[in-house]
XYZ file of N, CA and C in Angstrom:
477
model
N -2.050 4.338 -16.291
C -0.611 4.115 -16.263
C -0.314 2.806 -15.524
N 0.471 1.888 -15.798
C 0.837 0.808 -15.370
C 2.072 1.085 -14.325
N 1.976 0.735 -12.920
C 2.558 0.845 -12.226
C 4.303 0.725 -12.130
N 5.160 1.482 -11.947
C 6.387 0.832 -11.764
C 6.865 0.743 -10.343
N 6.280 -0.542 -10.089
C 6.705 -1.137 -8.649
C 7.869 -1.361 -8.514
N 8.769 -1.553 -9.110
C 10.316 -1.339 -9.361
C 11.099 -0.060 -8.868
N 10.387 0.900 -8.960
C 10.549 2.560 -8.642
C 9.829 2.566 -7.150
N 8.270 2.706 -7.354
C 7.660 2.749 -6.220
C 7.886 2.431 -4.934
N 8.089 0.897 -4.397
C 8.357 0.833 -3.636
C 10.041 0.798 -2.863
N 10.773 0.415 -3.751
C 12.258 1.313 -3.510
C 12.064 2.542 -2.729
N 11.427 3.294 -3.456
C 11.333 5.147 -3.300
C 10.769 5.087 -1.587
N 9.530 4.057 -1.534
C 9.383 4.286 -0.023
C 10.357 3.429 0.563
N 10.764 2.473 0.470
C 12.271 1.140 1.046
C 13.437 2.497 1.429
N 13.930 3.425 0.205
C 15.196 4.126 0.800
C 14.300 5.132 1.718
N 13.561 5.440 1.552
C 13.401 6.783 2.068
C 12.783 6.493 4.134
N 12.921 4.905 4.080
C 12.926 4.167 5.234
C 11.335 4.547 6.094
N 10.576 4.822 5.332
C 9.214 4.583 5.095
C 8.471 3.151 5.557
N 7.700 3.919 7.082
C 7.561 2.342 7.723
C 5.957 1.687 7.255
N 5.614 0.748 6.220
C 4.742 0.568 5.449
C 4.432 -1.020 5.726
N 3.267 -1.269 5.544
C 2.872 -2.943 5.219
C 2.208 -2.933 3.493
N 2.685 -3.501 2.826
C 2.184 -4.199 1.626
C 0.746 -4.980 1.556
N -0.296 -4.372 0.794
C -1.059 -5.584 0.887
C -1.675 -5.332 -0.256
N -2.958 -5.897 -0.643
C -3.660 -6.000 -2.071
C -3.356 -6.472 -2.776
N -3.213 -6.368 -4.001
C -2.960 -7.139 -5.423
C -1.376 -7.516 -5.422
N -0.780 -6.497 -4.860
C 1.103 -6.822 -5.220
C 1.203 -7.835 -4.140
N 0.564 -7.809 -2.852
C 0.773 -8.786 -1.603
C 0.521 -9.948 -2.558
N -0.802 -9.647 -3.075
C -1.270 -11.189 -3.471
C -0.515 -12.014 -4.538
N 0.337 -11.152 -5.275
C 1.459 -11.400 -6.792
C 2.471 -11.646 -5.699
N 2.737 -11.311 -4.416
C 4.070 -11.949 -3.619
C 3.994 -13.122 -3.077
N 2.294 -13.402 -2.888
C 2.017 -14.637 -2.361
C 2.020 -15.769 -3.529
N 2.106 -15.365 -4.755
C 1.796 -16.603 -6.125
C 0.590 -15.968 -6.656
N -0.222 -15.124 -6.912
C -1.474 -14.908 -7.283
C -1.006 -14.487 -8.560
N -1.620 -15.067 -9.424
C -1.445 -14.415 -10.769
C -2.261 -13.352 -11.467
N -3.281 -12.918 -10.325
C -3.912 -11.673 -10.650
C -3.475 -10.707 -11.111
N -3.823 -9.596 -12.322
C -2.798 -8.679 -12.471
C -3.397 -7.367 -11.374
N -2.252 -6.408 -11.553
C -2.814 -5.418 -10.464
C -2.232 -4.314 -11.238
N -3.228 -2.875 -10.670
C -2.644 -1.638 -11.757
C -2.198 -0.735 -10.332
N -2.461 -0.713 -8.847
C -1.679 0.066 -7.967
C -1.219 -0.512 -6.782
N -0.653 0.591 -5.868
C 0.193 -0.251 -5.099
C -0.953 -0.050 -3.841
N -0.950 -0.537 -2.895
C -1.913 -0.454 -1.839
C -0.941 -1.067 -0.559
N -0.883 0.083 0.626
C 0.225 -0.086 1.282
C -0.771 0.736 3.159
N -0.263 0.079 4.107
C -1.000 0.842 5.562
C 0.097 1.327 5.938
N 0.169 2.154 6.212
C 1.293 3.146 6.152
C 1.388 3.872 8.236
N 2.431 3.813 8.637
C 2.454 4.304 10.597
C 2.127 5.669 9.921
N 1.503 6.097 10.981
C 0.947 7.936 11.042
C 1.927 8.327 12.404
N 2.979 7.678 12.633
C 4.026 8.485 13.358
C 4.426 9.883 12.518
N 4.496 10.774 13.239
C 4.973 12.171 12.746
C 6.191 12.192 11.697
N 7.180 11.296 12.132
C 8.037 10.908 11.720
C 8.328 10.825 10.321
N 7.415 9.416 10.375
C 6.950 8.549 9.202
C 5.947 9.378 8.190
N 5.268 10.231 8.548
C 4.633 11.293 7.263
C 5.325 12.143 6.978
N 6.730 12.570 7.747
C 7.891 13.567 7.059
C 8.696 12.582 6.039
N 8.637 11.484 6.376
C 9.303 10.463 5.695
C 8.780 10.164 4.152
N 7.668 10.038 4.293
C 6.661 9.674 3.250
C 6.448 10.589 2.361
N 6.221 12.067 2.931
C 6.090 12.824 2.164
C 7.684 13.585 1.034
N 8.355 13.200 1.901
C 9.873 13.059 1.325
C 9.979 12.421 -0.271
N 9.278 10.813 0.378
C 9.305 9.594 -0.594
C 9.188 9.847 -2.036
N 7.706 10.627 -1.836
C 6.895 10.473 -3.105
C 6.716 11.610 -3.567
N 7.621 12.922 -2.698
C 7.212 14.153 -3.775
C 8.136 14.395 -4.978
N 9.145 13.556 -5.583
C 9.698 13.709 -6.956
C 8.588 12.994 -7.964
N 7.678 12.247 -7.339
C 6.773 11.833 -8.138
C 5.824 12.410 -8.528
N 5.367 13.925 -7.976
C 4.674 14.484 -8.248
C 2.644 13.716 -7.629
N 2.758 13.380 -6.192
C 0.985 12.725 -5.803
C 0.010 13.487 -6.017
N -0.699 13.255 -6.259
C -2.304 14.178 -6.922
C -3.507 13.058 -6.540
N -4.458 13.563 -5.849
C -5.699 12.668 -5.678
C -5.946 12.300 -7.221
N -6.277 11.249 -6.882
C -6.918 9.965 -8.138
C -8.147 10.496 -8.679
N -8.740 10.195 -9.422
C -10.172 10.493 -10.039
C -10.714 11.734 -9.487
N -9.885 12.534 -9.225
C -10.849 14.032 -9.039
C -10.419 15.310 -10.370
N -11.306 15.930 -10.409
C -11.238 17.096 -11.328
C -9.710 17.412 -11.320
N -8.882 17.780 -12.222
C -7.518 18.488 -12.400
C -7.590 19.963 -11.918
N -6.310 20.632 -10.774
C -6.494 21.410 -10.733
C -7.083 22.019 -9.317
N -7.328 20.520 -8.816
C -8.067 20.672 -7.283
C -7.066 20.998 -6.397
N -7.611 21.772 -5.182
C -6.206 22.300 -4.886
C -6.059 21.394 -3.547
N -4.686 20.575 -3.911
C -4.037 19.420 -2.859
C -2.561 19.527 -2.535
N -2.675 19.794 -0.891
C -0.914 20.292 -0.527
C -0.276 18.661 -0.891
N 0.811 18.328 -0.604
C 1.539 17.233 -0.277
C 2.645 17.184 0.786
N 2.093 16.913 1.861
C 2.671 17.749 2.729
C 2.520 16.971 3.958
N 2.917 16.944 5.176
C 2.969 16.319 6.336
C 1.380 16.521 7.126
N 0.969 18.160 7.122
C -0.164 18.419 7.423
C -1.385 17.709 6.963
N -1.403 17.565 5.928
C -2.252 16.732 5.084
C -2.480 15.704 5.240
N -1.183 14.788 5.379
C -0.995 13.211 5.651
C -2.074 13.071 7.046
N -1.641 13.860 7.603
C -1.773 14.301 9.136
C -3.637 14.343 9.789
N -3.811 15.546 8.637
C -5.470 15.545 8.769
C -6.317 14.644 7.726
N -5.605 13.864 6.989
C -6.355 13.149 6.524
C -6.202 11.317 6.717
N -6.851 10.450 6.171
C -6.265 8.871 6.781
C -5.908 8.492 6.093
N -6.930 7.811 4.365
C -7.095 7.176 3.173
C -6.481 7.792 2.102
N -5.712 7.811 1.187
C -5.352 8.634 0.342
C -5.157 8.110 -1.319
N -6.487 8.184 -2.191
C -6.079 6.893 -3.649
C -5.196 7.810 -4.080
N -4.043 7.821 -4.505
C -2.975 9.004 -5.430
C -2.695 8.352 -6.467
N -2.727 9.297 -7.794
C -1.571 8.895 -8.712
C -0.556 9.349 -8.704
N 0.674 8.844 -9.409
C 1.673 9.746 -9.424
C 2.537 9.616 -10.489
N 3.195 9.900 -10.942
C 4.071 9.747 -12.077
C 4.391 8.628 -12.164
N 4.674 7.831 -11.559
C 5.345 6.409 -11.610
C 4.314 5.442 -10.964
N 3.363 5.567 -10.959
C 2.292 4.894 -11.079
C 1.165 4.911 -9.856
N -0.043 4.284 -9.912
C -1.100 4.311 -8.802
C -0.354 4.350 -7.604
N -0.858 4.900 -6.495
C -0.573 4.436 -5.219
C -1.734 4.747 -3.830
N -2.442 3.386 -3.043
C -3.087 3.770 -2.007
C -2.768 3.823 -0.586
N -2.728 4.913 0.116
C -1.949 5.106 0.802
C -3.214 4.966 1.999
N -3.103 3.809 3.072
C -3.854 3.804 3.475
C -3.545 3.861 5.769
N -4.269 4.917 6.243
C -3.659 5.018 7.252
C -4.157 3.960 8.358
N -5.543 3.009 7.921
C -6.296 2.062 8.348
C -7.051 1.617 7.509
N -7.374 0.214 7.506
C -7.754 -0.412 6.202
C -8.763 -1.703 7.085
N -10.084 -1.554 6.538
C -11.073 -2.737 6.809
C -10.384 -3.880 7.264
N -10.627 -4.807 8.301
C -10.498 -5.867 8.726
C -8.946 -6.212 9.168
N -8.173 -5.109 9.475
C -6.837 -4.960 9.283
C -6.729 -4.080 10.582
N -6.873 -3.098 10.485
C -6.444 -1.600 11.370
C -5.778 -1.086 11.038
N -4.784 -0.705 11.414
C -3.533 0.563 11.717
C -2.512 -0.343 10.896
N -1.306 0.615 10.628
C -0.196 -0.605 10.520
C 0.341 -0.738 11.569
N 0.492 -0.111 13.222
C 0.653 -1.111 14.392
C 0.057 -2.166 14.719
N -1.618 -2.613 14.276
C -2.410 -3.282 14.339
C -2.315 -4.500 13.267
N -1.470 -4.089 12.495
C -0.818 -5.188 11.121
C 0.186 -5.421 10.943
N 1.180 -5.049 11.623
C 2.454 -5.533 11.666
C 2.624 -6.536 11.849
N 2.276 -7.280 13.398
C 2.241 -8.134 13.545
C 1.563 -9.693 12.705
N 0.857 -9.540 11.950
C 0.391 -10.194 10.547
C 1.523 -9.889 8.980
N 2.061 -9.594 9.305
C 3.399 -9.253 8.023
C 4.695 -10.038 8.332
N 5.227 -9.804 7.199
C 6.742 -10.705 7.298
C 7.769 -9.699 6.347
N 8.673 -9.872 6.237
C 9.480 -8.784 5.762
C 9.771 -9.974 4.266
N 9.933 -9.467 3.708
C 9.982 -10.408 1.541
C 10.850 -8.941 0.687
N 11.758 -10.068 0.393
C 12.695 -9.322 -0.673
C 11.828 -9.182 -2.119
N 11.358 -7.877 -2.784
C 11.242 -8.216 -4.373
C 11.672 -6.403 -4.411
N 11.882 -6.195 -5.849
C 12.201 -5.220 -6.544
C 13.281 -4.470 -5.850
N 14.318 -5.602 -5.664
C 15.354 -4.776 -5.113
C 15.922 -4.443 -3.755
N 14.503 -4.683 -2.855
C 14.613 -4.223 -1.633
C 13.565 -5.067 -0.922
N 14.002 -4.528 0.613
C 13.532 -5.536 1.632
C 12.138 -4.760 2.632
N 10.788 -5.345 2.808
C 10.341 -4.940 3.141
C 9.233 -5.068 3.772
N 8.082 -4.901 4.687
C 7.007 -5.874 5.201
C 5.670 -6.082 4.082
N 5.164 -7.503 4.394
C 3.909 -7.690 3.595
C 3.045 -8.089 4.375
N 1.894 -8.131 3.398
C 0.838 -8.582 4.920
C 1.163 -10.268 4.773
N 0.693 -11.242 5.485
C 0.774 -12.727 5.393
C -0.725 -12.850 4.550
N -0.325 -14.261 4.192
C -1.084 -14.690 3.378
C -2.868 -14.602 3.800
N -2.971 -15.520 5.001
C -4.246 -15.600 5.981
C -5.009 -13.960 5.972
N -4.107 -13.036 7.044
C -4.625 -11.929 6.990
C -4.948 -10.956 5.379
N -4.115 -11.355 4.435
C -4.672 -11.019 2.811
C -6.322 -11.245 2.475
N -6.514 -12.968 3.194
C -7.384 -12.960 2.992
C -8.688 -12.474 3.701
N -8.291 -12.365 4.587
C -9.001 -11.880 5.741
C -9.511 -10.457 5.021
N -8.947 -9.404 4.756
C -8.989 -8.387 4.309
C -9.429 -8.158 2.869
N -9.416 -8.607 2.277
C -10.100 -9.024 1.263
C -11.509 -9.378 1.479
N -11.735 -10.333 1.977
C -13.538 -10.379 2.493
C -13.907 -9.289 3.504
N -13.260 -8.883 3.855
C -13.718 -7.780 5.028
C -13.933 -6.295 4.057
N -13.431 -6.180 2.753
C -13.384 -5.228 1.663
C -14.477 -5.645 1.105
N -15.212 -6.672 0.635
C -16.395 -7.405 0.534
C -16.444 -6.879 -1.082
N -15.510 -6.092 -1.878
C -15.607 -5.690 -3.423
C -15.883 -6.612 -4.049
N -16.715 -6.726 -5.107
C -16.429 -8.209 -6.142
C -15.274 -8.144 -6.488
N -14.265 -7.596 -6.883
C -12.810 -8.272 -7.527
C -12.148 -8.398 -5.929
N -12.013 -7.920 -4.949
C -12.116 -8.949 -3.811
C -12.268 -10.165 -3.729
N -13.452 -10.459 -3.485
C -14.053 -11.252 -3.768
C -13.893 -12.713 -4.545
N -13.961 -12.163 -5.957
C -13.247 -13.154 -6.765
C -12.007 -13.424 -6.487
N -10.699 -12.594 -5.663
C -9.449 -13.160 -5.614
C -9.014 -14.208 -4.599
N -10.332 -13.638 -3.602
C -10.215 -15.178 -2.285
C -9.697 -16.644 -3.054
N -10.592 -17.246 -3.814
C -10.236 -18.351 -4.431
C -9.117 -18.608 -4.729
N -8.369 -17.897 -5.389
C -7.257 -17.931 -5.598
C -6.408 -18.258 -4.652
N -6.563 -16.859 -3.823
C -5.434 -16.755 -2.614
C -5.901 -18.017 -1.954
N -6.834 -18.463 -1.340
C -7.675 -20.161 -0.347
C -6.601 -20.938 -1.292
N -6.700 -21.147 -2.395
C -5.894 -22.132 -3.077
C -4.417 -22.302 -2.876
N -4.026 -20.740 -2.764
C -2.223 -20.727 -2.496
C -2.231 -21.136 -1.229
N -3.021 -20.913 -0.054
C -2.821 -20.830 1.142
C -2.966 -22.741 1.412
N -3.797 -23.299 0.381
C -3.574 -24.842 0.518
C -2.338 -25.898 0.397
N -2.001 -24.384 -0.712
C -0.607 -25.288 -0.830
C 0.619 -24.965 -0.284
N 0.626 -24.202 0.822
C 1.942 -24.043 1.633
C 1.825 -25.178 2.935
N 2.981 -25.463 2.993
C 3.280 -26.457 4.004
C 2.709 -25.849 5.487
């Protein structure tokens, strides 16, 4: 399913869902013309913020990604709670919900590397360009990998 980031991140924007942006959509905010099929986001594990979250995304119906149908998965605060990493699909498209992320940390630990960028409607934090890349080699994936270039290139051409 092709993502509707149009929906997606709105859904966490109203539901005041305290999140950093990063991966493929960071890198399409930075100029990357990479395409991307989910959203990949470090998400606060304030108590708060997983009543919040789980608010967000349950009209979407979240279900772990690539596992057998049928597996049995609450969606639920507890969950958020005992678990960190989360690949989900959901009706309205991929989403990785990540509570710490390689070469990054926490999203208290990444905030400070983000900037707040208007797209799809709403206003919200991303990671910066530098730390994109940073995280990206620290993910060490080949399509990682291959997107450094890219991103090194955008990052040449900002003032």
């Amino acid at each position: 399913m092709i993502p509707q980031f149009d929906k997606l991140l709105p859904a966490l924007v109203h539901a005041e869902v305290e999140f950093v942006l990063i991966g493929g959509v960071a890198g399409v905010i930075h100029g990357a013309a990479r395409a991307t099929y989910d959203v990949d986001v470090v998400y606060s594990r304030s108590p708060a913020n997983l009543d919040r979250l789980v608010r967000a995304l349950a009209p979407f119906t979240p279900y772990l990604r690539e596992v057998p149908p049928g597996l049995p998965f609450r969606w639920d605060p507890r969950t958020l709670h005992h678990g960190l990493n989360f690949t989900l699909t959901t009706s309205i498209g991929d989403l990785d919900l990540l509570g710490e992320v390689t070469g990054g940390g926490t999203y208290e630990q990444l905030r400070p590397h983000s900037f707040e960028v208007e797209a799809f409607a709403v206003r919200f934090l991303c990671v910066t360009l530098p730390k994109l890349i940073e995280l990206k080699r620290a993910a060490g994936r080949p399509k990682d990998l291959e997107a450094i270039a890219e991103l090194e290139a955008l990052s040449e051409e900002q003032p």
